[in-house]
Amino acid sequence: MLTQEEKTILDFLIPQFKNGNPMISLQQICKETRIPNYEADLALRHLSDEGYLSIKKYLSGCFVNKISHKGIHYSEYESAISTSSQTNIFNGPVSGAAIGNSGTTIINNGLTFQNAYELIKSQPVTSEDKVEAEKVITYIEALAESEAPLKKGILSKFSDTLAKHSWLPDIVMKLLFQYITGQ
């Protein structure tokens, strides 16, 4: 998906190239769109990498020298990306299947505490959220090492953290299941 800055840049560039302008400078784009130079530069690089336009770099600066078909019709590409969802209906056994619509599927039947910490580190969340999630895993690890019996509400103090991150309860339940079954 394109950022708002990238869409603004494309909205500015499309009529410019349709009117026959051969090249448009980064400075002109910044002036007309009021996007700061560094943000516009990053946006142009991303748009170029994704095939929306072509850029040329000279000693005098960065210039857009071509806008592609994909760039001219970017809104159609964006709507195709955002509306392409699929629903599968299957009536049969689902043991060992990955079910859900989170966009990420992790199948790991032998989850270790080290794996759990690595999964937390790989999540696209803030460092504060990662620290909170690691506290949950550390707590479960301490329970497992001390072989403490599990009581009702044992994770209640982490309920906000567990509710905030949909991926965390899965990790917690796998670790607790392994602890309960002695694996």
Coordinates of N, CA and C in Angstrom, one line a residue:
M1 N 0.8 -1.2 0.0 CA 0.0 0.0 0.0 C 0.9 1.2 0.0
L2 N 0.4 2.2 -0.7 CA 1.2 3.5 -0.8 C 0.9 4.4 0.4
T3 N 1.9 5.2 0.8 CA 1.6 6.1 1.9 C 0.9 7.3 1.3
Q4 N 0.4 8.2 2.2 CA -0.3 9.4 1.8 C 0.6 10.3 1.0
E5 N 1.9 10.4 1.4 CA 2.9 11.2 0.7 C 3.1 10.7 -0.7
E6 N 3.2 9.4 -0.9 CA 3.4 8.8 -2.2 C 2.2 9.1 -3.1
K7 N 1.0 9.0 -2.5 CA -0.2 9.3 -3.3 C -0.2 10.7 -3.7
T8 N 0.1 11.6 -2.8 CA 0.2 13.0 -3.1 C 1.1 13.3 -4.2
I9 N 2.3 12.7 -4.2 CA 3.3 12.9 -5.2 C 2.8 12.4 -6.6
L10 N 2.2 11.2 -6.6 CA 1.7 10.7 -7.8 C 0.5 11.6 -8.4
D11 N -0.3 12.1 -7.5 CA -1.4 13.0 -7.9 C -0.8 14.3 -8.5
F12 N 0.3 14.7 -8.0 CA 1.0 15.9 -8.6 C 1.6 15.5 -10.0
L13 N 2.3 14.4 -10.0 CA 3.1 14.0 -11.2 C 2.2 13.7 -12.4
I14 N 1.1 13.0 -12.2 CA 0.3 12.5 -13.3 C -0.1 13.6 -14.3
P15 N -0.7 14.7 -13.9 CA -1.0 15.7 -14.9 C 0.2 16.4 -15.5
Q16 N 1.3 16.4 -14.7 CA 2.5 17.0 -15.2 C 3.0 16.3 -16.4
F17 N 3.1 14.9 -16.3 CA 3.6 14.1 -17.4 C 2.5 14.0 -18.6
K18 N 1.3 14.1 -18.3 CA 0.2 14.1 -19.3 C 0.3 15.4 -20.1
N19 N 0.8 16.5 -19.5 CA 1.0 17.8 -20.2 C 2.3 17.9 -20.9
G20 N 3.1 16.8 -20.9 CA 4.3 16.7 -21.7 C 5.6 17.2 -21.0
N21 N 5.6 17.4 -19.7 CA 6.8 17.7 -19.0 C 7.8 16.6 -19.1
P22 N 9.0 16.8 -19.5 CA 10.0 15.7 -19.7 C 10.6 15.2 -18.4
M23 N 10.8 16.1 -17.4 CA 11.4 15.8 -16.2 C 10.9 16.8 -15.1
I24 N 10.7 16.2 -13.9 CA 10.3 17.1 -12.8 C 11.3 16.8 -11.6
S25 N 11.8 17.9 -11.1 CA 12.8 17.8 -10.0 C 12.2 17.5 -8.7
L26 N 13.0 17.0 -7.8 CA 12.6 16.8 -6.4 C 12.2 18.1 -5.8
Q27 N 13.0 19.1 -6.0 CA 12.7 20.4 -5.4 C 11.3 20.9 -5.9
Q28 N 10.9 20.7 -7.1 CA 9.6 21.2 -7.6 C 8.5 20.4 -6.9
I29 N 8.8 19.1 -6.8 CA 7.8 18.2 -6.1 C 7.6 18.7 -4.7
C30 N 8.7 18.9 -4.0 CA 8.6 19.4 -2.6 C 7.8 20.7 -2.5
K31 N 8.1 21.6 -3.4 CA 7.5 22.9 -3.4 C 6.0 22.8 -3.6
E32 N 5.6 22.0 -4.6 CA 4.2 22.0 -5.0 C 3.4 21.1 -4.0
T33 N 4.0 20.1 -3.5 CA 3.2 19.2 -2.6 C 3.3 19.5 -1.1
R34 N 4.3 20.4 -0.8 CA 4.7 20.8 0.6 C 5.1 19.6 1.4
I35 N 5.7 18.6 0.8 CA 6.3 17.5 1.5 C 7.7 17.8 1.7
P36 N 8.2 17.6 2.9 CA 9.7 17.8 3.2 C 10.6 17.0 2.3
N37 N 11.7 17.6 2.0 CA 12.7 17.0 1.0 C 13.0 15.6 1.3
Y38 N 13.4 15.3 2.6 CA 13.8 13.9 2.9 C 12.6 12.9 2.8
E39 N 11.4 13.3 3.1 CA 10.2 12.4 3.0 C 9.9 12.2 1.5
A40 N 10.0 13.3 0.7 CA 9.7 13.1 -0.7 C 10.8 12.2 -1.4
D41 N 12.0 12.4 -1.0 CA 13.1 11.6 -1.5 C 12.9 10.1 -1.2
L42 N 12.5 9.8 0.0 CA 12.2 8.4 0.4 C 11.0 7.9 -0.4
A43 N 10.0 8.7 -0.5 CA 8.8 8.3 -1.3 C 9.1 8.0 -2.7
L44 N 9.9 8.9 -3.3 CA 10.3 8.7 -4.7 C 11.1 7.4 -4.9
R45 N 12.0 7.1 -4.0 CA 12.8 5.9 -4.1 C 11.9 4.7 -4.0
H46 N 10.9 4.7 -3.1 CA 10.0 3.6 -2.9 C 9.1 3.4 -4.2
L47 N 8.6 4.5 -4.7 CA 7.8 4.5 -5.9 C 8.6 3.9 -7.1
S48 N 9.9 4.3 -7.1 CA 10.7 3.8 -8.2 C 11.0 2.3 -8.0
D49 N 11.2 1.9 -6.8 CA 11.5 0.4 -6.5 C 10.3 -0.4 -6.8
E50 N 9.1 0.2 -6.6 CA 7.8 -0.6 -6.9 C 7.3 -0.5 -8.3
G51 N 8.0 0.3 -9.2 CA 7.7 0.4 -10.6 C 6.6 1.4 -10.9
Y52 N 6.4 2.4 -10.0 CA 5.4 3.4 -10.3 C 6.0 4.5 -11.2
L53 N 7.3 4.7 -11.1 CA 8.0 5.8 -11.8 C 9.5 5.5 -11.9
S54 N 10.1 6.3 -12.7 CA 11.6 6.2 -12.9 C 12.2 7.5 -12.4
I55 N 13.3 7.4 -11.7 CA 14.0 8.6 -11.3 C 15.5 8.6 -11.8
K56 N 16.0 9.8 -12.0 CA 17.4 9.9 -12.4 C 18.0 10.8 -11.4
K57 N 19.3 10.5 -11.0 CA 20.0 11.3 -10.1 C 21.2 11.9 -10.8
Y58 N 21.3 13.2 -10.7 CA 22.4 14.0 -11.2 C 23.0 14.8 -10.1
L59 N 24.2 15.4 -10.4 CA 24.8 16.2 -9.4 C 23.9 17.4 -9.0
S60 N 23.1 17.8 -9.9 CA 22.2 18.9 -9.6 C 20.9 18.5 -8.8
G61 N 20.7 17.2 -8.6 CA 19.6 16.7 -7.8 C 18.9 15.5 -8.5
C62 N 17.8 15.2 -7.9 CA 17.0 14.0 -8.3 C 15.8 14.5 -9.2
F63 N 15.6 13.8 -10.2 CA 14.5 14.1 -11.2 C 13.6 12.9 -11.5
V64 N 12.3 13.1 -11.6 CA 11.5 12.0 -12.1 C 11.4 12.2 -13.6
N65 N 11.8 11.2 -14.3 CA 11.8 11.3 -15.8 C 10.8 10.5 -16.5
K66 N 10.0 9.6 -15.8 CA 9.0 8.8 -16.4 C 8.0 8.4 -15.3
I67 N 6.8 8.3 -15.7 CA 5.8 7.7 -14.8 C 5.2 6.5 -15.6
S68 N 5.1 5.4 -14.9 CA 4.6 4.2 -15.6 C 3.1 4.1 -15.6
H69 N 2.7 3.1 -16.4 CA 1.2 2.8 -16.4 C 0.7 2.6 -15.0
K70 N 1.5 1.8 -14.3 CA 1.1 1.5 -12.9 C 1.0 2.8 -12.1
G71 N 1.9 3.7 -12.3 CA 1.9 5.0 -11.6 C 0.7 5.9 -12.0
I72 N 0.4 5.9 -13.3 CA -0.8 6.7 -13.7 C -2.1 6.1 -13.2
H73 N -2.2 4.8 -13.1 CA -3.4 4.2 -12.6 C -3.2 3.6 -11.2
Y74 N -2.4 4.2 -10.4 CA -2.1 3.7 -9.0 C -3.4 3.4 -8.2
S75 N -4.4 4.2 -8.3 CA -5.6 4.0 -7.5 C -6.3 2.7 -7.8
E76 N -6.2 2.3 -9.0 CA -6.8 1.0 -9.4 C -6.0 -0.1 -8.8
Y77 N -4.7 0.0 -8.8 CA -3.8 -1.0 -8.2 C -4.0 -1.1 -6.7
E78 N -4.2 0.1 -6.1 CA -4.4 0.1 -4.6 C -5.7 -0.5 -4.3
S79 N -6.8 -0.2 -5.0 CA -8.1 -0.8 -4.7 C -8.1 -2.3 -4.9
A80 N -7.3 -2.8 -5.9 CA -7.2 -4.2 -6.2 C -6.5 -4.9 -5.0
I81 N -5.5 -4.3 -4.5 CA -4.7 -4.8 -3.4 C -5.6 -4.9 -2.1
S82 N -6.3 -3.8 -1.8 CA -7.1 -3.7 -0.6 C -8.3 -4.6 -0.6
T83 N -8.9 -4.9 -1.8 CA -10.1 -5.6 -1.8 C -9.9 -7.1 -2.1
S84 N -8.7 -7.5 -2.3 CA -8.5 -8.9 -2.7 C -8.4 -9.8 -1.4
S85 N -9.6 -10.3 -1.0 CA -9.6 -11.2 0.1 C -10.3 -12.5 -0.3
Q86 N -10.0 -13.5 0.4 CA -10.5 -14.8 0.0 C -11.1 -15.5 1.2
T87 N -12.3 -16.2 0.9 CA -12.9 -17.0 2.0 C -13.0 -18.4 1.5
N88 N -12.4 -19.3 2.3 CA -12.5 -20.7 1.9 C -13.4 -21.4 2.9
I89 N -14.3 -22.2 2.4 CA -15.2 -23.0 3.3 C -14.9 -24.4 3.1
F90 N -14.5 -25.1 4.1 CA -14.1 -26.5 4.1 C -14.8 -27.2 5.2
N91 N -15.5 -28.3 4.8 CA -16.1 -29.1 5.8 C -15.3 -30.4 5.9
G92 N -14.5 -30.5 6.8 CA -13.7 -31.6 7.0 C -12.8 -31.5 8.2
P93 N -12.0 -32.5 8.6 CA -11.2 -32.4 9.7 C -10.1 -31.3 9.5
V94 N -9.8 -30.6 10.6 CA -8.8 -29.5 10.5 C -7.7 -29.7 11.4
S95 N -7.4 -30.9 11.9 CA -6.3 -31.1 12.8 C -5.0 -30.9 12.0
G96 N -4.2 -30.1 12.7 CA -2.9 -29.8 12.1 C -3.0 -28.6 11.1
A97 N -4.1 -28.0 11.0 CA -4.3 -26.9 10.0 C -4.1 -25.6 10.6
A98 N -3.7 -24.6 9.8 CA -3.5 -23.2 10.3 C -4.8 -22.5 9.9
I99 N -5.6 -22.0 10.8 CA -6.8 -21.4 10.6 C -6.8 -20.0 11.1
G100 N -7.3 -19.0 10.3 CA -7.3 -17.6 10.8 C -7.2 -16.7 9.7
N101 N -7.4 -15.4 10.0 CA -7.3 -14.4 9.0 C -6.3 -13.2 9.4
S102 N -5.3 -13.6 10.2 CA -4.4 -12.6 10.7 C -3.4 -12.2 9.6
G103 N -3.2 -12.9 8.5 CA -2.2 -12.6 7.5 C -0.9 -13.3 7.8
T104 N -0.7 -13.8 9.0 CA 0.5 -14.5 9.4 C 0.1 -15.8 10.0
T105 N 0.8 -16.9 9.5 CA 0.6 -18.2 10.1 C 1.9 -18.7 10.6
I106 N 1.9 -19.1 11.8 CA 3.1 -19.7 12.4 C 2.7 -21.1 12.9
I107 N 3.3 -22.1 12.4 CA 3.1 -23.5 12.9 C 4.4 -23.9 13.5
N108 N 4.3 -24.1 14.8 CA 5.5 -24.5 15.6 C 5.1 -25.4 16.7
N109 N 5.2 -26.7 16.6 CA 4.8 -27.6 17.6 C 5.8 -27.8 18.7
G110 N 7.0 -27.4 18.5 CA 8.1 -27.5 19.5 C 8.6 -26.2 19.9
L111 N 7.7 -25.3 20.4 CA 8.1 -23.9 20.8 C 8.9 -23.9 22.0
T112 N 10.1 -23.3 22.0 CA 10.9 -23.2 23.2 C 10.8 -21.8 23.7
F113 N 11.3 -21.5 24.9 CA 11.2 -20.2 25.4 C 12.1 -19.2 24.5
Q114 N 13.2 -19.7 24.1 CA 14.1 -18.9 23.2 C 13.4 -18.6 21.9
N115 N 12.6 -19.5 21.3 CA 11.8 -19.3 20.1 C 10.8 -18.2 20.4
A116 N 10.2 -18.3 21.6 CA 9.1 -17.3 22.0 C 9.7 -15.9 22.0
Y117 N 10.9 -15.8 22.6 CA 11.5 -14.4 22.7 C 11.9 -13.9 21.3
E118 N 12.3 -14.8 20.4 CA 12.6 -14.4 19.0 C 11.4 -14.0 18.3
L119 N 10.3 -14.7 18.5 CA 9.0 -14.4 17.8 C 8.6 -13.0 18.3
I120 N 8.8 -12.7 19.6 CA 8.4 -11.4 20.1 C 9.2 -10.3 19.4
K121 N 10.5 -10.5 19.3 CA 11.4 -9.6 18.7 C 11.1 -9.3 17.3
S122 N 10.5 -10.3 16.6 CA 10.2 -10.1 15.2 C 8.9 -9.4 14.9
Q123 N 8.1 -9.2 15.9 CA 6.8 -8.6 15.8 C 7.0 -7.1 15.5
P124 N 6.1 -6.5 14.6 CA 6.2 -5.1 14.3 C 5.5 -4.2 15.4
V125 N 6.0 -4.2 16.6 CA 5.4 -3.4 17.7 C 6.5 -2.6 18.3
T126 N 6.1 -1.7 19.2 CA 7.0 -0.8 19.8 C 7.9 -1.6 20.8
S127 N 9.0 -1.0 21.2 CA 9.9 -1.7 22.1 C 9.3 -1.9 23.5
E128 N 8.5 -0.9 23.9 CA 7.8 -1.1 25.1 C 6.8 -2.3 25.1
D129 N 6.1 -2.5 24.0 CA 5.2 -3.6 23.9 C 6.0 -4.9 23.9
K130 N 7.2 -4.9 23.3 CA 8.0 -6.1 23.3 C 8.5 -6.5 24.7
V131 N 8.8 -5.4 25.5 CA 9.2 -5.7 26.8 C 8.1 -6.2 27.6
E132 N 6.9 -5.7 27.5 CA 5.7 -6.3 28.2 C 5.4 -7.7 27.8
A133 N 5.6 -8.0 26.5 CA 5.3 -9.4 26.0 C 6.4 -10.3 26.6
E134 N 7.6 -9.8 26.6 CA 8.7 -10.7 27.2 C 8.5 -10.9 28.7
K135 N 7.9 -10.0 29.4 CA 7.6 -10.2 30.8 C 6.6 -11.4 31.0
V136 N 5.7 -11.5 30.1 CA 4.7 -12.6 30.1 C 5.5 -13.9 30.0
I137 N 6.3 -14.0 29.0 CA 7.1 -15.2 28.7 C 8.0 -15.5 29.8
T138 N 8.7 -14.5 30.4 CA 9.6 -14.7 31.5 C 8.8 -15.3 32.7
Y139 N 7.6 -14.8 32.9 CA 6.7 -15.3 34.0 C 6.4 -16.8 33.8
I140 N 6.0 -17.1 32.6 CA 5.7 -18.5 32.3 C 6.9 -19.4 32.5
E141 N 8.1 -18.9 32.0 CA 9.3 -19.7 32.2 C 9.6 -19.9 33.6
A142 N 9.4 -18.9 34.5 CA 9.7 -19.1 35.9 C 8.7 -20.1 36.5
L143 N 7.4 -20.1 36.0 CA 6.5 -21.1 36.5 C 6.9 -22.5 36.1
A144 N 7.4 -22.7 34.9 CA 7.8 -24.0 34.4 C 9.1 -24.5 35.2
E145 N 10.0 -23.6 35.4 CA 11.2 -24.0 36.1 C 11.0 -24.3 37.6
S146 N 10.0 -23.6 38.2 CA 9.7 -24.0 39.6 C 8.7 -25.1 39.7
E147 N 8.1 -25.5 38.6 CA 7.1 -26.6 38.5 C 5.9 -26.2 39.4
A148 N 5.6 -24.9 39.4 CA 4.4 -24.4 40.2 C 3.1 -24.9 39.6
P149 N 2.1 -25.3 40.5 CA 0.8 -25.7 39.9 C 0.1 -24.4 39.3
L150 N -0.6 -24.7 38.3 CA -1.4 -23.6 37.6 C -2.7 -23.4 38.3
K151 N -3.0 -22.1 38.6 CA -4.2 -21.8 39.3 C -5.0 -20.9 38.4
K152 N -6.3 -20.8 38.7 CA -7.2 -19.9 38.0 C -6.7 -18.5 38.1
G153 N -6.7 -17.8 37.0 CA -6.3 -16.4 37.0 C -4.8 -16.1 37.0
I154 N -4.0 -17.2 36.8 CA -2.6 -17.1 36.9 C -2.0 -16.0 36.0
L155 N -2.6 -15.7 34.9 CA -2.1 -14.7 33.9 C -3.0 -13.4 33.9
S156 N -3.8 -13.2 35.0 CA -4.7 -12.1 35.0 C -4.0 -10.8 35.0
K157 N -2.8 -10.7 35.6 CA -2.0 -9.5 35.6 C -1.5 -9.1 34.3
F158 N -1.5 -10.0 33.3 CA -1.0 -9.7 32.0 C -2.2 -9.6 31.0
S159 N -3.4 -9.5 31.5 CA -4.6 -9.5 30.6 C -4.6 -8.4 29.6
D160 N -4.2 -7.2 30.0 CA -4.1 -6.1 29.1 C -3.1 -6.3 27.9
T161 N -1.9 -6.8 28.3 CA -0.9 -7.1 27.3 C -1.4 -8.2 26.3
L162 N -2.0 -9.3 26.9 CA -2.5 -10.4 26.0 C -3.6 -9.9 25.1
A163 N -4.5 -9.0 25.6 CA -5.6 -8.5 24.8 C -5.1 -7.6 23.7
K164 N -4.0 -6.9 24.0 CA -3.5 -5.9 23.0 C -2.8 -6.5 21.8
H165 N -2.3 -7.7 22.0 CA -1.5 -8.3 20.9 C -2.1 -9.7 20.5
S166 N -2.8 -9.8 19.4 CA -3.5 -11.0 19.0 C -2.5 -12.2 18.9
W167 N -1.3 -12.0 18.6 CA -0.3 -13.1 18.4 C 0.2 -13.6 19.7
L168 N 0.2 -12.9 20.8 CA 0.8 -13.3 22.0 C 0.1 -14.4 22.7
P169 N -1.3 -14.5 22.8 CA -1.9 -15.6 23.5 C -1.6 -16.9 22.8
D170 N -1.4 -17.0 21.5 CA -1.0 -18.2 20.8 C 0.3 -18.7 21.4
I171 N 1.3 -17.8 21.5 CA 2.6 -18.2 22.0 C 2.5 -18.7 23.5
V172 N 1.7 -17.9 24.3 CA 1.5 -18.3 25.7 C 0.9 -19.6 25.8
M173 N -0.2 -19.9 25.1 CA -0.9 -21.2 25.2 C 0.0 -22.3 24.8
K174 N 0.8 -22.2 23.7 CA 1.7 -23.3 23.3 C 2.7 -23.6 24.4
L175 N 3.2 -22.5 25.1 CA 4.2 -22.8 26.2 C 3.5 -23.4 27.4
L176 N 2.3 -22.9 27.7 CA 1.6 -23.5 28.8 C 1.2 -25.0 28.5
F177 N 0.8 -25.2 27.3 CA 0.4 -26.6 26.9 C 1.6 -27.5 27.1
Q178 N 2.7 -27.1 26.6 CA 3.9 -27.9 26.8 C 4.3 -28.2 28.2
Y179 N 4.1 -27.2 29.1 CA 4.3 -27.3 30.5 C 3.3 -28.3 31.1
I180 N 2.1 -28.1 30.8 CA 1.1 -29.0 31.4 C 1.2 -30.4 30.9
T181 N 1.6 -30.7 29.7 CA 1.7 -32.0 29.1 C 3.1 -32.6 29.4
G182 N 4.0 -31.8 30.0 CA 5.3 -32.3 30.3 C 6.3 -32.5 29.1
Q183 N 6.0 -31.8 28.1 CA 6.9 -31.9 26.9 C 8.1 -31.0 26.9

